[in-house]
Short mmCIF file of C-alpha atoms in Angstrom, two decimals:
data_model
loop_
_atom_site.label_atom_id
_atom_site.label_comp_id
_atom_site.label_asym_id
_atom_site.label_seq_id
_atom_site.Cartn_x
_atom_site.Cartn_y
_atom_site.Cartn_z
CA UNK A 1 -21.25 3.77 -15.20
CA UNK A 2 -22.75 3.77 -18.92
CA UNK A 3 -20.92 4.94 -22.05
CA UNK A 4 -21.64 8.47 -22.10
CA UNK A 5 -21.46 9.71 -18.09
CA UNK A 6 -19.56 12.10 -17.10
CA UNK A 7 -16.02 11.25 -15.03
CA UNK A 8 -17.00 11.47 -11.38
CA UNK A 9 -14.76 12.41 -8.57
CA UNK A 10 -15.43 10.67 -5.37
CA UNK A 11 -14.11 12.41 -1.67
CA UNK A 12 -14.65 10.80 1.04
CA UNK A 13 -13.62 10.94 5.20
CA UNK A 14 -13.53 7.36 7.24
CA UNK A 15 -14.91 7.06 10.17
CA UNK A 16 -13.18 4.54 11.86
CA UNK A 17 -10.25 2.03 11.15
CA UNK A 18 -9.89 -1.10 9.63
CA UNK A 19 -7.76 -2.96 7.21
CA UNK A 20 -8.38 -3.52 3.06
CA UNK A 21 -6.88 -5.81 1.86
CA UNK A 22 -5.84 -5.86 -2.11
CA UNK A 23 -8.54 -7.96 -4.78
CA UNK A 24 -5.77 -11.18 -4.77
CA UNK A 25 -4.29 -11.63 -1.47
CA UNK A 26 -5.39 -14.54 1.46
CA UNK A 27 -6.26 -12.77 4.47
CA UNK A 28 -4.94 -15.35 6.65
CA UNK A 29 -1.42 -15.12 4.95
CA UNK A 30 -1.67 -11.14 5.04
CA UNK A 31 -2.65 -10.14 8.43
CA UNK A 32 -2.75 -11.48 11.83
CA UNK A 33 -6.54 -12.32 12.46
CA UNK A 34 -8.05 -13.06 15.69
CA UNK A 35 -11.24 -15.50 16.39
CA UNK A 36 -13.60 -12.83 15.05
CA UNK A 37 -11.78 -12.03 11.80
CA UNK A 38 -10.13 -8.92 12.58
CA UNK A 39 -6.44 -7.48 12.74
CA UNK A 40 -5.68 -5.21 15.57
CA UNK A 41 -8.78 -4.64 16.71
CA UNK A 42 -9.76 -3.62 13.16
CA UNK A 43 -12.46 -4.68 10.61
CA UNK A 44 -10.96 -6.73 7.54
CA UNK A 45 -12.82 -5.46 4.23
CA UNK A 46 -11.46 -6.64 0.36
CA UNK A 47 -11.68 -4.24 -2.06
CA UNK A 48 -11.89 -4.52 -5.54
CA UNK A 49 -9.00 -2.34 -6.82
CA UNK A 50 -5.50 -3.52 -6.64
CA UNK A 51 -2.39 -3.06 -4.31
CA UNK A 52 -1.83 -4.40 -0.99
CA UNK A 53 -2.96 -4.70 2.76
CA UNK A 54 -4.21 -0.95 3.72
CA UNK A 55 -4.76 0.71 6.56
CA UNK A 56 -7.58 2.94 6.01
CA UNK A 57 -8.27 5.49 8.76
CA UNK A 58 -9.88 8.88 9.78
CA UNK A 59 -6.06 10.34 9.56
CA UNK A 60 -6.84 10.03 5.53
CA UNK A 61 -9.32 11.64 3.13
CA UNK A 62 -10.09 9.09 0.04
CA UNK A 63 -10.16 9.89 -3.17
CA UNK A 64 -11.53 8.09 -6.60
CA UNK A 65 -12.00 9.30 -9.81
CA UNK A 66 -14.01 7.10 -12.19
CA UNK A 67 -14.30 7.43 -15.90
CA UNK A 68 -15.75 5.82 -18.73
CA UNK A 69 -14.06 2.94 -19.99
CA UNK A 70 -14.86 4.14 -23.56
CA UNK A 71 -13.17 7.96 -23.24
CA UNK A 72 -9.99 6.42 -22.12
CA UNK A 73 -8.98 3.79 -24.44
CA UNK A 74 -5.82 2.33 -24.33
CA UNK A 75 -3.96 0.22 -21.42
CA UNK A 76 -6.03 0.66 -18.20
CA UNK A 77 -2.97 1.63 -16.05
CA UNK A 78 -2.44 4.39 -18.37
CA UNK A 79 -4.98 5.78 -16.31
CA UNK A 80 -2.07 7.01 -13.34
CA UNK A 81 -0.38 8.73 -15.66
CA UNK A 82 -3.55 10.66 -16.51
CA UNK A 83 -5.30 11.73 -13.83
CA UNK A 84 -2.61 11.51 -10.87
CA UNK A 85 -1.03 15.04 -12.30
CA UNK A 86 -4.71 16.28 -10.54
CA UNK A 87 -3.33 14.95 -7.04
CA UNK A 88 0.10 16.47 -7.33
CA UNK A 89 -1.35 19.53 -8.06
CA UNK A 90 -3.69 19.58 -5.26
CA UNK A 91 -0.76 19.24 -3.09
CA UNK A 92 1.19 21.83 -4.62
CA UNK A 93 -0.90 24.36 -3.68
CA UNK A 94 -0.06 23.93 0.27
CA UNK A 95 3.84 23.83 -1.03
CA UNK A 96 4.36 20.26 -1.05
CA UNK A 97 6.10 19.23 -3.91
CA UNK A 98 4.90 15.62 -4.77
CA UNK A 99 5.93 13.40 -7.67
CA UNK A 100 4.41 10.06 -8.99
CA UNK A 101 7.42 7.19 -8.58
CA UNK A 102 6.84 4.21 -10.09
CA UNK A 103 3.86 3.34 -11.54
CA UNK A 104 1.21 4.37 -9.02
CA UNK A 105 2.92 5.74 -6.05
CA UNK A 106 3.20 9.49 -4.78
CA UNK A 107 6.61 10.77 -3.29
CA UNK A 108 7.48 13.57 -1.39
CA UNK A 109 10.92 14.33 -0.47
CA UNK A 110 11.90 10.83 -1.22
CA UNK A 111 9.54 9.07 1.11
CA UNK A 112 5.75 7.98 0.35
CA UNK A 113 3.27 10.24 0.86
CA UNK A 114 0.22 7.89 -0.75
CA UNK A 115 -0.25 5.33 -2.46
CA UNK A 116 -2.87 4.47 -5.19
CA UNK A 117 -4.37 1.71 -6.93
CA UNK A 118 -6.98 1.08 -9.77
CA UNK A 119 -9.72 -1.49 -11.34
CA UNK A 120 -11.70 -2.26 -14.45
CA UNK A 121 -15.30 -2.59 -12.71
CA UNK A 122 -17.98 -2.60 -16.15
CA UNK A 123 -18.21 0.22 -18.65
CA UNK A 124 -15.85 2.12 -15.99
CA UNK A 125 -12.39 2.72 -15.10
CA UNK A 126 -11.16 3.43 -11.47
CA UNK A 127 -8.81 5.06 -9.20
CA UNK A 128 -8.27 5.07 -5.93
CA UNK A 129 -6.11 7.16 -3.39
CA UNK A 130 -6.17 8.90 -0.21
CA UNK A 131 -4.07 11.91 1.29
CA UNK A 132 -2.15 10.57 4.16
CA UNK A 133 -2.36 13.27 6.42
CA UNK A 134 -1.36 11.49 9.10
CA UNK A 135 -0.13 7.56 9.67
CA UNK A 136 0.32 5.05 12.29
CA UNK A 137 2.83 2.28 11.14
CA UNK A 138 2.57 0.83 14.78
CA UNK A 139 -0.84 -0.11 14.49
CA UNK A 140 -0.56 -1.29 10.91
CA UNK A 141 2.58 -3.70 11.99
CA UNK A 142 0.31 -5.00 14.69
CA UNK A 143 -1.96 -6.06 12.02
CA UNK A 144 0.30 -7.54 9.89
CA UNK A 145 0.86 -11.43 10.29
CA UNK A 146 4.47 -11.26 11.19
CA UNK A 147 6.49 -14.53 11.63
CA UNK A 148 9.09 -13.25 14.09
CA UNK A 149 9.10 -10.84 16.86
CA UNK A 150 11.88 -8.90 15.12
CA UNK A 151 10.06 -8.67 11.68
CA UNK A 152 7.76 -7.06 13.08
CA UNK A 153 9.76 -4.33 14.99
CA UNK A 154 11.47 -3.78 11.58
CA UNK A 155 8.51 -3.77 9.95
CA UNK A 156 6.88 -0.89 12.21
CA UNK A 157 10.77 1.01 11.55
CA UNK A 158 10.91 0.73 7.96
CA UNK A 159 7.54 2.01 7.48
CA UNK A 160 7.96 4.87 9.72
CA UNK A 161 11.04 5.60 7.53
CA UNK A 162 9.51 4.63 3.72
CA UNK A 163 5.86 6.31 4.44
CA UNK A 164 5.94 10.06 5.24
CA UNK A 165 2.15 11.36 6.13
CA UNK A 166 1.38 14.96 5.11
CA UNK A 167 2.20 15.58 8.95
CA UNK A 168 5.84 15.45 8.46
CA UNK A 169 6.43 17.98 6.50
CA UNK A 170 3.73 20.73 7.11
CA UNK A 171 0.55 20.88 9.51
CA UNK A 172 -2.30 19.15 7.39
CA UNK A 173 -4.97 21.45 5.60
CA UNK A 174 -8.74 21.34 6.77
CA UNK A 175 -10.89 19.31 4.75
CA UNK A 176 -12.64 21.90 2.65
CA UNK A 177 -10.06 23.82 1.70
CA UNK A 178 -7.77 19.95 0.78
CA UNK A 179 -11.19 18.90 -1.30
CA UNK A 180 -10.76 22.68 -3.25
CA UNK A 181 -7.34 22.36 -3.93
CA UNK A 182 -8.33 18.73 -5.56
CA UNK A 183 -11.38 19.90 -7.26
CA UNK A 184 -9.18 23.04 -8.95
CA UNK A 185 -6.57 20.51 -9.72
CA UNK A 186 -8.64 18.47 -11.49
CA UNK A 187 -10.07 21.47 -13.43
CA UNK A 188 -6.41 22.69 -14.53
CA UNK A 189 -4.79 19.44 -15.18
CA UNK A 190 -7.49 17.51 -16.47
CA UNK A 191 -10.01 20.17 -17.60
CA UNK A 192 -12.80 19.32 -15.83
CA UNK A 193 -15.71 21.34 -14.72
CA UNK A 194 -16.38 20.03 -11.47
CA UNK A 195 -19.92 20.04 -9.80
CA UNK A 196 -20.56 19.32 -5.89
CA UNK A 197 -23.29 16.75 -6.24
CA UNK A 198 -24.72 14.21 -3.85
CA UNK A 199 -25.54 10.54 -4.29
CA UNK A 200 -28.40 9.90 -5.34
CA UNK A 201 -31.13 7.84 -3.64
CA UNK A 202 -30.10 5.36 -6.71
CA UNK A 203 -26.51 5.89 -6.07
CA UNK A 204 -27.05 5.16 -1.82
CA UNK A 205 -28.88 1.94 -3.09
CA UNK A 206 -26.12 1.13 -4.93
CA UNK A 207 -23.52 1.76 -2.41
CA UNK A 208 -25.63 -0.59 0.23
CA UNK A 209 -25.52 -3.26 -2.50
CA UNK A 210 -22.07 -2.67 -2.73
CA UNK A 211 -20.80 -3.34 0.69
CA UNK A 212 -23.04 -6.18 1.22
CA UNK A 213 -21.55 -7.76 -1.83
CA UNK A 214 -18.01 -6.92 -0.52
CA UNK A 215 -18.69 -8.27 2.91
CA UNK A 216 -19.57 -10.97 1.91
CA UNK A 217 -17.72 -14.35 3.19
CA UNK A 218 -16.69 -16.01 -0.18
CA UNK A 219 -15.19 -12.70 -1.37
CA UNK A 220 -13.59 -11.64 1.86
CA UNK A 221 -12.03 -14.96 3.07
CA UNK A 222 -11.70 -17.49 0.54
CA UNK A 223 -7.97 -17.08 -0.48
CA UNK A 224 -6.76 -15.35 -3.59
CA UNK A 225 -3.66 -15.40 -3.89
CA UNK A 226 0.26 -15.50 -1.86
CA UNK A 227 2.02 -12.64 -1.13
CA UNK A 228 3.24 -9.99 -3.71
CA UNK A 229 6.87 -10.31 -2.06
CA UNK A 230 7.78 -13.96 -1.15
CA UNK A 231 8.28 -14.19 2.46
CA UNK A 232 7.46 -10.66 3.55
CA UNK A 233 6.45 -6.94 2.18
CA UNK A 234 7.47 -4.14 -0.03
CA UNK A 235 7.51 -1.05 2.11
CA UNK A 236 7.79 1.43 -0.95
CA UNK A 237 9.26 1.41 -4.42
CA UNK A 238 13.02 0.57 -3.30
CA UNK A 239 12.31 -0.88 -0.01
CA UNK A 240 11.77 -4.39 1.09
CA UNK A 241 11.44 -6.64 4.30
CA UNK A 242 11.93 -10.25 4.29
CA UNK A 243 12.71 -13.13 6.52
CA UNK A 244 13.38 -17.05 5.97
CA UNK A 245 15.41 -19.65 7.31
CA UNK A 246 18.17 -21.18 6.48
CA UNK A 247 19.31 -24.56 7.18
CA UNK A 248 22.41 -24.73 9.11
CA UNK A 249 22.07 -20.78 10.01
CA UNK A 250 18.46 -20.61 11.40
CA UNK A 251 16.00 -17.55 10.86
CA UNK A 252 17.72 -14.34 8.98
CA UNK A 253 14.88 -10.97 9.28
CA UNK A 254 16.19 -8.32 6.60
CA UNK A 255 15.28 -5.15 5.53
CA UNK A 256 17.02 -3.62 2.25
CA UNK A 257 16.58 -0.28 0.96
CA UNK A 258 18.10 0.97 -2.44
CA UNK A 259 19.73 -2.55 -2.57
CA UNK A 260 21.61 -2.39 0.50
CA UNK A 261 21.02 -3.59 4.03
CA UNK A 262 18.69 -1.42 6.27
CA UNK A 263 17.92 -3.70 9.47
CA UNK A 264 19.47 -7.45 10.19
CA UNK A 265 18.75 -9.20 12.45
CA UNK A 266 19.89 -13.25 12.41
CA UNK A 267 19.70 -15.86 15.27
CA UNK A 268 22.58 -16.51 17.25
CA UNK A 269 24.57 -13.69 15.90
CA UNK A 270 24.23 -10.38 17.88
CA UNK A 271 22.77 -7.70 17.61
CA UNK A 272 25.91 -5.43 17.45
CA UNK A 273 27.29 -7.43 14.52
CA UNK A 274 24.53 -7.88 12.83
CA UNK A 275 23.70 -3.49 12.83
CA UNK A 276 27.25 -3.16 11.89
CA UNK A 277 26.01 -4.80 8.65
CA UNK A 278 23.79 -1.80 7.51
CA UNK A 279 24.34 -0.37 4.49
CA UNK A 280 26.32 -3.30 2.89
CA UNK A 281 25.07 -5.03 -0.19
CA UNK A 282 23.18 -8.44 0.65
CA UNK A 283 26.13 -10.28 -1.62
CA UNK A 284 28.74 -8.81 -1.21
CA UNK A 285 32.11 -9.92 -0.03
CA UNK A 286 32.11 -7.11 2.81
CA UNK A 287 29.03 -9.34 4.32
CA UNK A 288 31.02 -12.44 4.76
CA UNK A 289 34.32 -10.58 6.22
CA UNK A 290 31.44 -9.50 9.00
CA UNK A 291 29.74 -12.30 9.31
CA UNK A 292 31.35 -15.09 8.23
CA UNK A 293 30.88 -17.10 4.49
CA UNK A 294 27.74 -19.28 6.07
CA UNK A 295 26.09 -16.66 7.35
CA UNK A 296 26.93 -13.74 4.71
CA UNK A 297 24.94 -16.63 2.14
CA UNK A 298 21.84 -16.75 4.02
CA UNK A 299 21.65 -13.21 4.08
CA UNK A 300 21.61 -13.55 0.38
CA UNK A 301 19.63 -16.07 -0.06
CA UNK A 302 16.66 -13.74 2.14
CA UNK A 303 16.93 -10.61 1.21
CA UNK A 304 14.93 -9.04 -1.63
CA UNK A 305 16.18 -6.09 -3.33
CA UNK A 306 13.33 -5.74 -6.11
CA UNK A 307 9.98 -6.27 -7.14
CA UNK A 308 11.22 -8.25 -9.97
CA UNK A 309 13.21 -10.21 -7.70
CA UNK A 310 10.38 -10.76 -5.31
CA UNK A 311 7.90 -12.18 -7.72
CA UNK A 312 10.48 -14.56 -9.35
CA UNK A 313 11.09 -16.06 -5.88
CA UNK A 314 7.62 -16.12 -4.81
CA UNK A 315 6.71 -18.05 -8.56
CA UNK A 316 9.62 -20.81 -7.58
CA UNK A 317 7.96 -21.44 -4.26
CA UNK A 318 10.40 -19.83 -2.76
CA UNK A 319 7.81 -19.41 0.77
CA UNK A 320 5.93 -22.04 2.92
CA UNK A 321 3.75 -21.93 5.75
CA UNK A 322 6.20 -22.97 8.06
CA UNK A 323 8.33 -19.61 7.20
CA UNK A 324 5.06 -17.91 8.16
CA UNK A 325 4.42 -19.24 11.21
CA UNK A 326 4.47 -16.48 13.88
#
């Protein structure tokens, strides 16, 4: 994009599966690759915008609107805040009432509906999204690289809980009349005029380019980076799954939500006790009535109850291979 272009709003339909994973994260930390790099049967691409692993399938439509560096000055994530009201509008119109939480997320009736994520690539700025009309958090757990049997059951759970597809509330519009409802809500929030208009044979040629580059082995394999969360995932803006072990206690698998205990599981206590423990806090003195002092700590010591949190652990180390290791 050159100074001077007009914004451009990008639809698109997949037309298969396969996993993206986020412009900093190590594939082979992320997702659970077989001997011809792919996760669940899936292909692995990397993209160049940020947020985490993805599964991208033909139960979404994408969306990306990109804009001219130079019209939009100021801090590039600024840019949610500007054109997202376009998205929440476009769901509006089929009754949904969706609200941006957090910086880049979209909620609907406090669960995630989509998620969104953006990059500086030249002279332009970009956005990416995609209406979850439907979503299959058993597939995406099988391509996750889990290090325990029972993270990954809670893993396929807490999704199914934190991400709510379109499905779940209402039957999912066709495509024509969903890319409308986009089009007029990027005319009345944004105050656009928007044109249908093809790629161009330049454009395709671009596009080719593109996916070679993206495809390529240095960019998709070589490692980037650890995981956003040490020792496991976010699931959505208040929700987090974890695991670690603890010396003297053995592996602890948690899943918080809203700073409380969702799912526990810990080895050699059972499985009774440790459900009894939902919807304590992670410290508190409730937990070691339960559980016991020794145990109640490890619990503590695992479970993440914030982003903030997460990072801070995963910047003191706080995550080695061997906590991985499926």
């Amino acid at each position: 994009m050159r100074p001077g272009d007009d914004p451009v709003l990008i639809w698109g339909r997949p037309a298969g599966a396969h996993m993206s994973l986020g412009p900093h994260q190590d594939a082979a930390a992320e997702l659970a690759l077989d001997g011809e790099g792919r996760a669940a049967g899936m292909e692995v691409v990397r993209r160049e915008t940020g947020g985490g692993s993805v599964l991208v399938d033909p139960g979404q439509r994408l969306y990306a609107f990109a804009v001219p560096r130079r019209d939009y000055p100021g801090r590039p994530t600024e840019l949610y805040g500007r054109l997202l009201p376009a998205v929440e509008a476009a769901f509006a119109r089929f009754g949904l009432s969706v609200a941006r939480h957090g910086p880049n997320d979209l909620w609907c009736g406090g669960r995630k509906i989509g998620g969104t994520g953006m990059a500086t690539l030249g002279q332009s700025l970009v956005l990416v999204g995609s209406f979850l009309l439907r979503f299959d958090a058993e597939r995406f757990a099988a391509a996750v690289r889990c290090p325990s049997g029972p993270f990954r059951r809670f893993l396929a759970a807490g999704l199914g809980e934190a991400v709510a597809p379109w499905a779940a509330f209402a039957p999912p519009p066709m495509d024509n009349l969903l890319r409308h409802a986009l089009r007029t809500g990027a005319a009345r929030e944004l105050g656009w005029v928007v044109t249908p208009d093809p790629p161009s044979a330049r454009e395709r040629a671009a596009i080719a380019e593109a996916r070679t580059e993206l495809l390529d082995p240095d960019w998709r394999w070589e490692p980037q980076g650890r995981r956003a969360v040490a020792g496991g995932v976010k699931l959505k803006g208040d929700a987090f799954l974890t695991e670690g072990r603890v010396p003297g206690v053995g592996r602890v698998t948690v899943q918080t939500e809203a700073g409380r205990i969702r799912r526990l599981d810990v080895a050699g206590v059972a499985p009774e006790d440790a459900a009894a423990c939902a919807g304590e806090a992670p410290g508190g003195e409730r937990l070691a009535d339960r559980l016991g002092s020794e145990v109640a700590a490890a619990v503590a010591a695992v479970a993440v109850c914030s982003e903030e949190e997460g990072a801070r652990r995963r910047a003191s180390g706080n995550e080695s291979d061997e906590d991985r290791e499926p």
